[in-house]
Short mmCIF file of C-alpha atoms and ligand atoms in Angstrom, two decimals:
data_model
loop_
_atom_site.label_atom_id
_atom_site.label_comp_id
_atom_site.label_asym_id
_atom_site.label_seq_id
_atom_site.Cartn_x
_atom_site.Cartn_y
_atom_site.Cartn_z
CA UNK A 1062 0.00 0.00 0.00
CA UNK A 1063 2.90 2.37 1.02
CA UNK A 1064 4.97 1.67 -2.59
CA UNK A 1065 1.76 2.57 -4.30
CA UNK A 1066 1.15 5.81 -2.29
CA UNK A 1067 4.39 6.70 -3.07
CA UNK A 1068 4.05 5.70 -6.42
CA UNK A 1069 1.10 7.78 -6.64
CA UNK A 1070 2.43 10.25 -5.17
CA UNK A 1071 5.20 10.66 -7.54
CA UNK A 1072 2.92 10.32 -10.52
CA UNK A 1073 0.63 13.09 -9.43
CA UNK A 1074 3.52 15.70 -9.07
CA UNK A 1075 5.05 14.82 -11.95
CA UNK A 1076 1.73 14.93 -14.05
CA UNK A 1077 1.15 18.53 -12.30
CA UNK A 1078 3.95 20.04 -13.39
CA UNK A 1079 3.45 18.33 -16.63
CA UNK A 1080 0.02 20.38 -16.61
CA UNK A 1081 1.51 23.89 -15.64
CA UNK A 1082 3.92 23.50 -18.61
CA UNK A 1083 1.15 22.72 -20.72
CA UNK A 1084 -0.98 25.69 -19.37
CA UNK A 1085 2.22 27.94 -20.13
CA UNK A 1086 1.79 26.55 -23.55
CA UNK A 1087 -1.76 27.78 -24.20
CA UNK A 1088 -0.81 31.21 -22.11
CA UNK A 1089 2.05 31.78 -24.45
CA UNK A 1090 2.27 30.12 -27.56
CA UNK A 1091 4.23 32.09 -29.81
CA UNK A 1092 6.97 31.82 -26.42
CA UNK A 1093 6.94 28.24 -26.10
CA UNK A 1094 5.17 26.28 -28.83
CA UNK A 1095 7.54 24.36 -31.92
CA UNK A 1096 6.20 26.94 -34.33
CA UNK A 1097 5.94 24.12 -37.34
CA UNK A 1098 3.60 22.56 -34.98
CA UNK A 1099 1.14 25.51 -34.39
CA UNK A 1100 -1.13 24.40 -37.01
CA UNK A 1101 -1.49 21.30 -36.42
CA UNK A 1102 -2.13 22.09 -32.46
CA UNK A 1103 -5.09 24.89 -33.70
CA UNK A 1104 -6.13 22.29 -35.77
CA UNK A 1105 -6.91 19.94 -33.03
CA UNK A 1106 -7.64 22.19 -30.48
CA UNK A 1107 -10.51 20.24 -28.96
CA UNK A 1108 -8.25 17.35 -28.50
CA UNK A 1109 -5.59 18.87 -26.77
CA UNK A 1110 -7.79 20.99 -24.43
CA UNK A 1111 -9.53 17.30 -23.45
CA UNK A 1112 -5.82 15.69 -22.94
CA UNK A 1113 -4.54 18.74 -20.45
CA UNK A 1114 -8.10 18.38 -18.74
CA UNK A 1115 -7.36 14.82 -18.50
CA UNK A 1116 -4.25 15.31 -17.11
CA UNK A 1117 -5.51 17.65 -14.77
CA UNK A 1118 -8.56 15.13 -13.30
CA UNK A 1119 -5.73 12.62 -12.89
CA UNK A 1120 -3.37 14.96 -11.03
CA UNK A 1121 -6.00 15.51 -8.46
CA UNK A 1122 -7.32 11.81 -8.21
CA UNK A 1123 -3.55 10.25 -8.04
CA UNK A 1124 -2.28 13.02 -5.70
CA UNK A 1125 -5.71 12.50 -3.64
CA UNK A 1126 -4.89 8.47 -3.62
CA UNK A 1127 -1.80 9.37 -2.27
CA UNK A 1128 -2.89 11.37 0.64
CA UNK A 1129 -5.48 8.49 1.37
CA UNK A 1130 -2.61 5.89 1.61
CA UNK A 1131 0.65 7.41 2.89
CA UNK A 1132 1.05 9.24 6.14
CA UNK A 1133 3.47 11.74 4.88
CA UNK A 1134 1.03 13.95 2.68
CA UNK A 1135 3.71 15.77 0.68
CA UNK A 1136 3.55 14.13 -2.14
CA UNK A 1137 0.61 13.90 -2.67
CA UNK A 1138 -0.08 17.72 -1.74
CA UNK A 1139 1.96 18.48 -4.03
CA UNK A 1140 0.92 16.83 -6.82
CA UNK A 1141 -3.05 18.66 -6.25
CA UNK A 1142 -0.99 22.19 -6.06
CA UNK A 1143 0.08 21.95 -9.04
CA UNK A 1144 -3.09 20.25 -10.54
CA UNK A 1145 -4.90 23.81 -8.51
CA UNK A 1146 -2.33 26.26 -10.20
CA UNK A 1147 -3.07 24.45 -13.57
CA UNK A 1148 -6.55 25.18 -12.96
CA UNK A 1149 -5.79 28.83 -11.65
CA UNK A 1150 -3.66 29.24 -14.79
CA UNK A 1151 -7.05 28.40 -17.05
CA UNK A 1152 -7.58 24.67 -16.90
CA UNK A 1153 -8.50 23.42 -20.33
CA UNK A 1154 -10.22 27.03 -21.36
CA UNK A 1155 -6.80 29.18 -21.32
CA UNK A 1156 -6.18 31.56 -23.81
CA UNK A 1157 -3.54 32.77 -25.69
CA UNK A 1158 -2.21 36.33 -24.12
CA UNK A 1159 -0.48 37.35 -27.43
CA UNK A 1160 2.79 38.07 -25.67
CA UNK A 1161 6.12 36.99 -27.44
CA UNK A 1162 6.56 35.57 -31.55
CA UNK A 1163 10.09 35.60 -31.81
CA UNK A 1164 12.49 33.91 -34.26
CA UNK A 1165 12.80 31.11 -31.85
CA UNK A 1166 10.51 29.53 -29.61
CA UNK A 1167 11.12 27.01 -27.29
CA UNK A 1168 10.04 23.22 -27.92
CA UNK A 1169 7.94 23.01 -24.04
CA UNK A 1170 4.86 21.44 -25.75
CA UNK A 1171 7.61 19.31 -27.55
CA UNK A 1172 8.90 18.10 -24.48
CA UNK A 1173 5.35 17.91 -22.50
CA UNK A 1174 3.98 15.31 -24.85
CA UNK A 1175 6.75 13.74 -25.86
CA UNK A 1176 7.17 12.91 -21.71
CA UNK A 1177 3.44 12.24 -21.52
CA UNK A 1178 3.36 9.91 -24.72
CA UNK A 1179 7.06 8.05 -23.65
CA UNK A 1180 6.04 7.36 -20.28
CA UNK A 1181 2.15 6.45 -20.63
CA UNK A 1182 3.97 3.91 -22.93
CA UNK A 1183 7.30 2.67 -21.54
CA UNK A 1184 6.46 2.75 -17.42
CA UNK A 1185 3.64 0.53 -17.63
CA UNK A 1186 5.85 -2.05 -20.48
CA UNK A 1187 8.89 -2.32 -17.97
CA UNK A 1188 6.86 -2.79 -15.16
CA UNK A 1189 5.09 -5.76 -17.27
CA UNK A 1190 8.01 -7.27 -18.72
CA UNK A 1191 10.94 -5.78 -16.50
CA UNK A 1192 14.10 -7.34 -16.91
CA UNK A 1193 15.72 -6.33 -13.74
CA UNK A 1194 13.81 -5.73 -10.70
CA UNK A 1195 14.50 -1.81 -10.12
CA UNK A 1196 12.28 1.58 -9.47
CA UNK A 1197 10.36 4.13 -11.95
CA UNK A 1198 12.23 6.81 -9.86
CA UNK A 1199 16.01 5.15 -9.98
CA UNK A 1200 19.12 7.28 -8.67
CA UNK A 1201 20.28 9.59 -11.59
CA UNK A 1202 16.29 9.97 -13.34
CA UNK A 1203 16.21 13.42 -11.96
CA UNK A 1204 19.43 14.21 -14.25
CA UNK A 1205 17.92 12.32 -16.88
CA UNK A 1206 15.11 14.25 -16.54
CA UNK A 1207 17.01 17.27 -17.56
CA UNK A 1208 18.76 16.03 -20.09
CA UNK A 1209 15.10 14.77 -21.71
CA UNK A 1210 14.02 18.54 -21.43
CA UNK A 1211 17.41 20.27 -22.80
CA UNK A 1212 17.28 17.99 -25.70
CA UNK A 1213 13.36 18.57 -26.76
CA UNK A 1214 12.61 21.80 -25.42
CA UNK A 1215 15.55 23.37 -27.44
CA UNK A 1216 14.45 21.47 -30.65
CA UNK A 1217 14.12 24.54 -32.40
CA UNK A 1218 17.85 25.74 -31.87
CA UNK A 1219 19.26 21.78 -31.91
CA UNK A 1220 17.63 21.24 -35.27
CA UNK A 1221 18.88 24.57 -36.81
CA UNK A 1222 22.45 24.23 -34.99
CA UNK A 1223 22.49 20.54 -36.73
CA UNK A 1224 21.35 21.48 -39.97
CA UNK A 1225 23.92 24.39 -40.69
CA UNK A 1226 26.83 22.34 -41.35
CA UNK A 1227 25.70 20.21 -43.88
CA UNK A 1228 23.86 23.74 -45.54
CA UNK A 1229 27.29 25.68 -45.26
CA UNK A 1230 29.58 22.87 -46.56
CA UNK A 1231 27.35 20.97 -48.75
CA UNK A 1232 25.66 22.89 -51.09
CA UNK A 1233 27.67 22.24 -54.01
CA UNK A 1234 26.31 18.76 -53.47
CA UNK A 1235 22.54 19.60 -54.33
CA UNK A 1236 21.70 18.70 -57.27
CA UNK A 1237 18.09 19.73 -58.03
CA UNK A 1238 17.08 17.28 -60.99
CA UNK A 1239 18.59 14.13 -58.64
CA UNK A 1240 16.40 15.10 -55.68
CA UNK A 1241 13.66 15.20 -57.13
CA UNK A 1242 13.55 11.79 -58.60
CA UNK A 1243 14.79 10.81 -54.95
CA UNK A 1244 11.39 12.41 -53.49
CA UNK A 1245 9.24 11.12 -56.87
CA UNK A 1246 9.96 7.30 -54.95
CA UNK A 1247 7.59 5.61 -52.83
CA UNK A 1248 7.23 7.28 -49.05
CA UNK A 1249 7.59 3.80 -47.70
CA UNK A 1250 10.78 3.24 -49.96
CA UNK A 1251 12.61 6.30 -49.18
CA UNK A 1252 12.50 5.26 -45.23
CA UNK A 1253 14.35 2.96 -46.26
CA UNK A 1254 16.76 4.60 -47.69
CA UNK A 1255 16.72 6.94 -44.88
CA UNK A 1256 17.55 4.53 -42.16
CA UNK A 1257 20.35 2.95 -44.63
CA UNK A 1258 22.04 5.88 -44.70
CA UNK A 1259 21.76 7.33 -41.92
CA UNK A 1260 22.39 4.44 -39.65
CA UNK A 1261 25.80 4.46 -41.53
CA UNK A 1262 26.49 7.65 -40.75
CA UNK A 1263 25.83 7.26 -36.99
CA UNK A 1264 27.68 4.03 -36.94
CA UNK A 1265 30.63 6.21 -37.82
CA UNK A 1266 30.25 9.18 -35.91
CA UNK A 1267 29.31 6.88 -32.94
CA UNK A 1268 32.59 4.99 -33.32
CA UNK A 1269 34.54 7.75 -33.37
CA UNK A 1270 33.18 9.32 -30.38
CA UNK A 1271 34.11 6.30 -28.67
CA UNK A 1272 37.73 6.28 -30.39
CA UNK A 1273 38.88 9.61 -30.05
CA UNK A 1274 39.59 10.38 -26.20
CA UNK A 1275 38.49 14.30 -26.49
CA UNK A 1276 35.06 12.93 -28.06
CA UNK A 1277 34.61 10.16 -25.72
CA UNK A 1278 34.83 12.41 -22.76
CA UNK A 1279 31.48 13.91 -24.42
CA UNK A 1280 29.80 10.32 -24.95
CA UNK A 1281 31.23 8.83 -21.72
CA UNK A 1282 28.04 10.80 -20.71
CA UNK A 1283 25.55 8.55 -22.27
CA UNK A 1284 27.74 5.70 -20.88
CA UNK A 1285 27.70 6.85 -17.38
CA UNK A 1286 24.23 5.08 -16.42
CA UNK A 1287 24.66 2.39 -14.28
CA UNK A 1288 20.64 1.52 -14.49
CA UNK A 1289 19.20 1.13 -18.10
CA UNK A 1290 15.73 2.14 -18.73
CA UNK A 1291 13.42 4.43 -20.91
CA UNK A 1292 14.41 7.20 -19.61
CA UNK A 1293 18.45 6.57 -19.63
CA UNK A 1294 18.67 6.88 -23.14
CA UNK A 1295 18.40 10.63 -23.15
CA UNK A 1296 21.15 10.92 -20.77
CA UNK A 1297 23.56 12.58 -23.52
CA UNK A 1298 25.96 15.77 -23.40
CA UNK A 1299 24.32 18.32 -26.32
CA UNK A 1300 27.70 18.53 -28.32
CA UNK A 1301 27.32 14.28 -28.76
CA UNK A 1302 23.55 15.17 -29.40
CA UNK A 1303 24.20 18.05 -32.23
CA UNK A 1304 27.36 15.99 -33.73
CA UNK A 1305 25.35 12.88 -34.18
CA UNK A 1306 22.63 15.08 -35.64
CA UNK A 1307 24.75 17.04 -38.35
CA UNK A 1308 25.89 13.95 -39.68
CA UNK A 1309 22.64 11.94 -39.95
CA UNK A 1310 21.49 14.91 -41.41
CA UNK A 1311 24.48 15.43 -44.35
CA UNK A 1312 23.08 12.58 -46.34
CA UNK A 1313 19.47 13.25 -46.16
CA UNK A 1314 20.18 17.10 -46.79
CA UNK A 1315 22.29 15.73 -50.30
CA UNK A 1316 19.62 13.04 -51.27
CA UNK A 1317 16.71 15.43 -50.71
CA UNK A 1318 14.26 12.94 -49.21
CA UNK A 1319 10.38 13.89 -49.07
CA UNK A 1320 9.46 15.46 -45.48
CA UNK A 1321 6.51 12.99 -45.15
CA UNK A 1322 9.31 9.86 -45.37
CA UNK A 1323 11.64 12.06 -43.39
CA UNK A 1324 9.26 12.58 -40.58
CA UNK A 1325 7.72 9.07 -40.59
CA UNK A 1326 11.48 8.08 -39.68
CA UNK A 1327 11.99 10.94 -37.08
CA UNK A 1328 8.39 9.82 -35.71
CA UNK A 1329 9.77 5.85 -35.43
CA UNK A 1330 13.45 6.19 -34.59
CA UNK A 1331 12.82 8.36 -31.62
CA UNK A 1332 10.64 5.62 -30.23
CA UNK A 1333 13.23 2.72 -31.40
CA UNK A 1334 15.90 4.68 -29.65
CA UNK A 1335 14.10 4.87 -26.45
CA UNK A 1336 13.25 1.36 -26.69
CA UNK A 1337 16.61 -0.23 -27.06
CA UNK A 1338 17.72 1.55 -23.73
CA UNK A 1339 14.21 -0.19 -22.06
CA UNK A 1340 14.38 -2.49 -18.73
CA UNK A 1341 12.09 -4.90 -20.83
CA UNK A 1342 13.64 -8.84 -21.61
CA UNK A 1343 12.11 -9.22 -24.79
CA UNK A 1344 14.64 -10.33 -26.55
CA UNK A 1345 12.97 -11.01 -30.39
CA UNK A 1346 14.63 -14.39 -31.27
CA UNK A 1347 13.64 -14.55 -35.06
CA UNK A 1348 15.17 -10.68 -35.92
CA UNK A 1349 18.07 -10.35 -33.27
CA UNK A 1350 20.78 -10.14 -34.95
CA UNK A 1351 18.26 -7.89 -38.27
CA UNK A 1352 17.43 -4.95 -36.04
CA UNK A 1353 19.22 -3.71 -32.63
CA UNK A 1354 17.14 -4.99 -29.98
CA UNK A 1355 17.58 -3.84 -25.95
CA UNK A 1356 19.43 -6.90 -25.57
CA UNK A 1357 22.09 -5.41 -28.63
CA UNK A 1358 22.28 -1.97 -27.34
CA UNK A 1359 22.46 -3.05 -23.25
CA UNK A 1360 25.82 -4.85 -24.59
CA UNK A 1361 26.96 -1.42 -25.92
CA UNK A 1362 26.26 -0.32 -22.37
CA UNK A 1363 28.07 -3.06 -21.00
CA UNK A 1364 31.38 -2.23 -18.70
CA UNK A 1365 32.14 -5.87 -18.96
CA UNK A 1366 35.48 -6.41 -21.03
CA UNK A 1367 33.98 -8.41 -24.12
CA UNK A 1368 31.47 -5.71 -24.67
CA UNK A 1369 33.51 -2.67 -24.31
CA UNK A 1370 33.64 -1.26 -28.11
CA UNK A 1371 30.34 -3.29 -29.48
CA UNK A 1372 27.47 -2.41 -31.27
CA UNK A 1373 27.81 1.07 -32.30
CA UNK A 1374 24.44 0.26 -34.80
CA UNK A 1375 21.37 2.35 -33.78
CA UNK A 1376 19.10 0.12 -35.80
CA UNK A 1377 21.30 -1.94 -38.33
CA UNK A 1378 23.05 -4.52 -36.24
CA UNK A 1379 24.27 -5.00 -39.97
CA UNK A 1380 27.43 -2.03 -39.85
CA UNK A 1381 28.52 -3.90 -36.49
CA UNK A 1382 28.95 -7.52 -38.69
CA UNK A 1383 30.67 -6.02 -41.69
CA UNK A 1384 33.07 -3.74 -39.87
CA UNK A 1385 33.78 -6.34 -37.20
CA UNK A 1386 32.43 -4.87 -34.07
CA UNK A 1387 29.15 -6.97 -33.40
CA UNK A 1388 28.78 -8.44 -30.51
CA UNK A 1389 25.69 -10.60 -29.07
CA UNK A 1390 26.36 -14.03 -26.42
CA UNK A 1391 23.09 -15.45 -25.41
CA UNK A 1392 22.55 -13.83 -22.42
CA UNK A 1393 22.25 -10.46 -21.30
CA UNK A 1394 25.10 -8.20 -19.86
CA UNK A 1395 25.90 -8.18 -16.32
CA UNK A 1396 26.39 -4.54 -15.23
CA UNK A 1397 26.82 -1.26 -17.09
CA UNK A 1398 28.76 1.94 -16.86
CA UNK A 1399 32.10 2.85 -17.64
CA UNK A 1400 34.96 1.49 -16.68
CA UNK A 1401 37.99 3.33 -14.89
CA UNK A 1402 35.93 6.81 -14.06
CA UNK A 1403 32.48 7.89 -13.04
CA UNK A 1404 31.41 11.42 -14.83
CA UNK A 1405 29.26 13.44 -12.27
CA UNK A 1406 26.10 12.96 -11.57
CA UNK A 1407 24.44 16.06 -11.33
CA UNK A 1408 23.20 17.89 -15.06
CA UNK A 1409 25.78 21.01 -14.97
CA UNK A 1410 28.84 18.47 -13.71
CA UNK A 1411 27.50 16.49 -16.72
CA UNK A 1412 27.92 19.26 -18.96
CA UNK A 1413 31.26 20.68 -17.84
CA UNK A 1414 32.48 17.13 -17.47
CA UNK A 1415 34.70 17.37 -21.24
CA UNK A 1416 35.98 20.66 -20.48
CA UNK A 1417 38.12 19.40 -17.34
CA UNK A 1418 41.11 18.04 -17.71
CA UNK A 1419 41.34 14.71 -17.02
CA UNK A 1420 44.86 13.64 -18.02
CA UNK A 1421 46.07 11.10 -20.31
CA UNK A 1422 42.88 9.43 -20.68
CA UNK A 1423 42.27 5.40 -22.49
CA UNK A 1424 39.51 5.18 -24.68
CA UNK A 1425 37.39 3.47 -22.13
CA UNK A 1426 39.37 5.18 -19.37
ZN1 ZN B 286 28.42 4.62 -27.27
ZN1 ZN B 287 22.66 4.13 -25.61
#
C-alpha cells in the first residue's frame, strides 16, 4: 500500500507540473510552442484541451490516492498544487495572451507530450516485462530528466544548430534534378533509404566518439548510467547530441528525401531509440541479430570487457557484422557503466564534465 502511495504520489507531481507547462503553452504560444507545430495544435484544439483536462482530473485523483494511503502527505499535496495552479492558470479554457513571436521559440509542448506519450507507454511495459527488478524513480532519473528537457525543449535551436553544417559545406552537393527523382519514390521506400544511410552515418560518428579520447569524454556521458531504462537513453551531453545530428542529417540534406518519409522516420526512430535503452527482456529471437534490440544496445552499455567497443548500430546490427564490431552471447550483460571513471552525476557536472582536464585518458578510461 505504502509503494503505491508513493508511487502515486510521484505520478501526481510529476503529471502537475506536466500540466503547468502545458498551461504555459496555451498562455504563451508564440513563447513556447515548436512553431511548425502551431497548425497542427489549432487544428486539433478540442483534442488537446480534453488531454490537459485529462491530465488535470488525474493529477487531483492520483495526488488524492496518495494522501489516502501514505502518512506523509507531501507528495501527494503536491501533486493537487500543481493540478490547482493548472486550474488557476485556465484549466483546459486558457487563452492565448499574445505576448512573445520571436524567431525562436522554445520546444515546451515538444517536451510535454513527448514525456506524456514516452512514459504512458514505456512505465507501464517495464513494469510488465521488467528485466531487472528496479524503481520508476532510480538514482540519476532526476538528471535524466534534464537532459530529456534540454534535448526537446531546445528542438528549435538543436535542429537549426544541426542542420547548418551540412547547408554551409554541402551545397555544391545539391543537385536539383537528382532530388527530385529521390522524393518522386515511394514514401515507404525512401525510409528505407533513410535509415540505410543514416544508420551508416551514426555508426561512424558513434565509433569515433568512442575512439577519439576528447570525443569520448562527451559520450562517456551517455555511458555513465549504471541503471538502463526508458528514460536513460536521453542521458547525452548536447555537443554528442548536435554531432550525431549534423551527420545523420548530411546525407538526407544531399539526397533530398520527401518530409513525409523524413518525418515518418523521425516519428519511429525516436521511439526505437528509447526502446533499445528499455528495462524490458524481450529479446525477439527470429530478428536479433536484423534490427538492434535492448538486448544489442544493453551490450553497448556493457562495462564488462567483451562488450567494451560493441554495437555502435542504432538500428542496423548490420554495420557492427561487416566492420567487425558486433557483438551478441546469449545472455544479457551483467552490469553497465564505464569502466575506470564515473562522470558526475548532477546535469551542470554532466555538462562541464569534457571541459576538465582529465589527463592522459584510455579510450574506455
Ligand atoms: Zn556509445
Ligand atoms: Zn545508448
Amino acid at each position: 500500500m505504502i509503494r503505491y502511495g508513493k508511487r502515486a504520489g510521484a505520478a501526481s507531481g510529476l503529471l502537475g507540473m506536466l500540466c503547468v507547462l502545458a498551461e504555459f503553452c496555451f498562455l504563451f504560444p508564440e513563447l513556447l510552442v515548436t512553431p511548425d507545430a502551431l497548425p497542427l495544435y489549432r487544428a486539433n484544439l478540442g483534442f488537446f484541451r480534453g488531454l490537459l483536462l485529462g491530465a488535470i482530473l488525474a493529477t487531483f485523483a492520483l495526488g488524492a490516492l496518495s494522501v489516502l494511503l501514505l502518512r506523509s502527505k507531501a507528495h501527494g499535496l503536491l501533486g493537487m498544487g500543481l493540478g490547482a495552479v493548472a486550474l488557476l492558470l485556465g484549466g483546459a479554457q486558457a487563452q492565448p495572451l499574445g505576448i512573445g513571436g520571436g524567431p525562436v521559440a522554445a520546444g515546451l509542448d515538444y517536451f510535454v507530450l513527448e514525456l506524456l506519450a514516452l512514459g504512458l507507454l514505456f512505465i507501464p511495459l517495464e513494469r510488465l516485462f521488467a528485466l531487472r527488478e528496479q524503481r520508476i524513480f532510480r538514482p540519476g532519473w532526476q538528471t535524466d530528466l534534464k537532459h530529456f528537457f534540454a534535448s526537446h525543449a531546445g528542438v528549435q535551436l538543436l535542429s537549426f544548430a544541426s542542420m547548418a553544417p551540412a547547408q554551409a559545406l554541402f551545397a555544391w552537393a545539391v543537385h536539383a534534378p537528382f532530388q527530385a527523382a529521390v522524393a518522386a519514390q515511394p514514401v515507404w521506400l525512401q525510409f528505407v533509404q533513410i535509415l540505410l544511410v543514416v544508420d551508416f552515418m551514426t555508426y561512424w560518428i558513434h565509433r569515433a566518439f568512442h575512439r577519439v579520447p576528447w570525443l569520448w569524454s562527451f559520450h562517456a556521458i551517455h555511458h555513465s548510467s549504471l541503471q538502463m531504462d526508458w528514460l536513460a537513453g536521453s542521458r547525452m551531453h548536447l555537443v554528442d547530441v548536435l554531432a550525431t545530428r549534423a551527420a545523420a542529417f548530411l546525407p538526407v540534406f544531399a539526397l533530398g528525401f520527401a518530409p513525409a518519409a523524413l518525418y515518418a522516420y523521425l516519428a519511429f526512430v525516436s521511439v526505437h531509440a528509447v526502446y533499445i535503452h528499455a528495462n524490458v527482456r524481450w529479446r525477439w529471437p527470429g530478428v536479433r541479430w536484423v534490427i538492434a534490440t535492448p538486448e544489442y544496445h544493453h551490450w553497448h552499455h556493457s562495462s564488462e570487457e567483451e562488450g567494451i567497443d560493441r554495437n555502435f548500430a542504432g538500428f542496423l546490427p548490420l554495420w557492427d557484422l561487416v566492420f567487425g564490431t558486433a557483438y551478441q552471447p546469449g545472455h544479457w550483460p551483467a552490469r553497465y557503466g564505464t569502466v575506470n571513471f564515473q562522470p558526475p552525476e548532477d546535469y551542470l557536472g554532466q555538462l562541464l564534465y569534457p571541459l576538465r582536464r582529465h589527463g592522459k585518458r584510455t579510450p574506455y578510461g
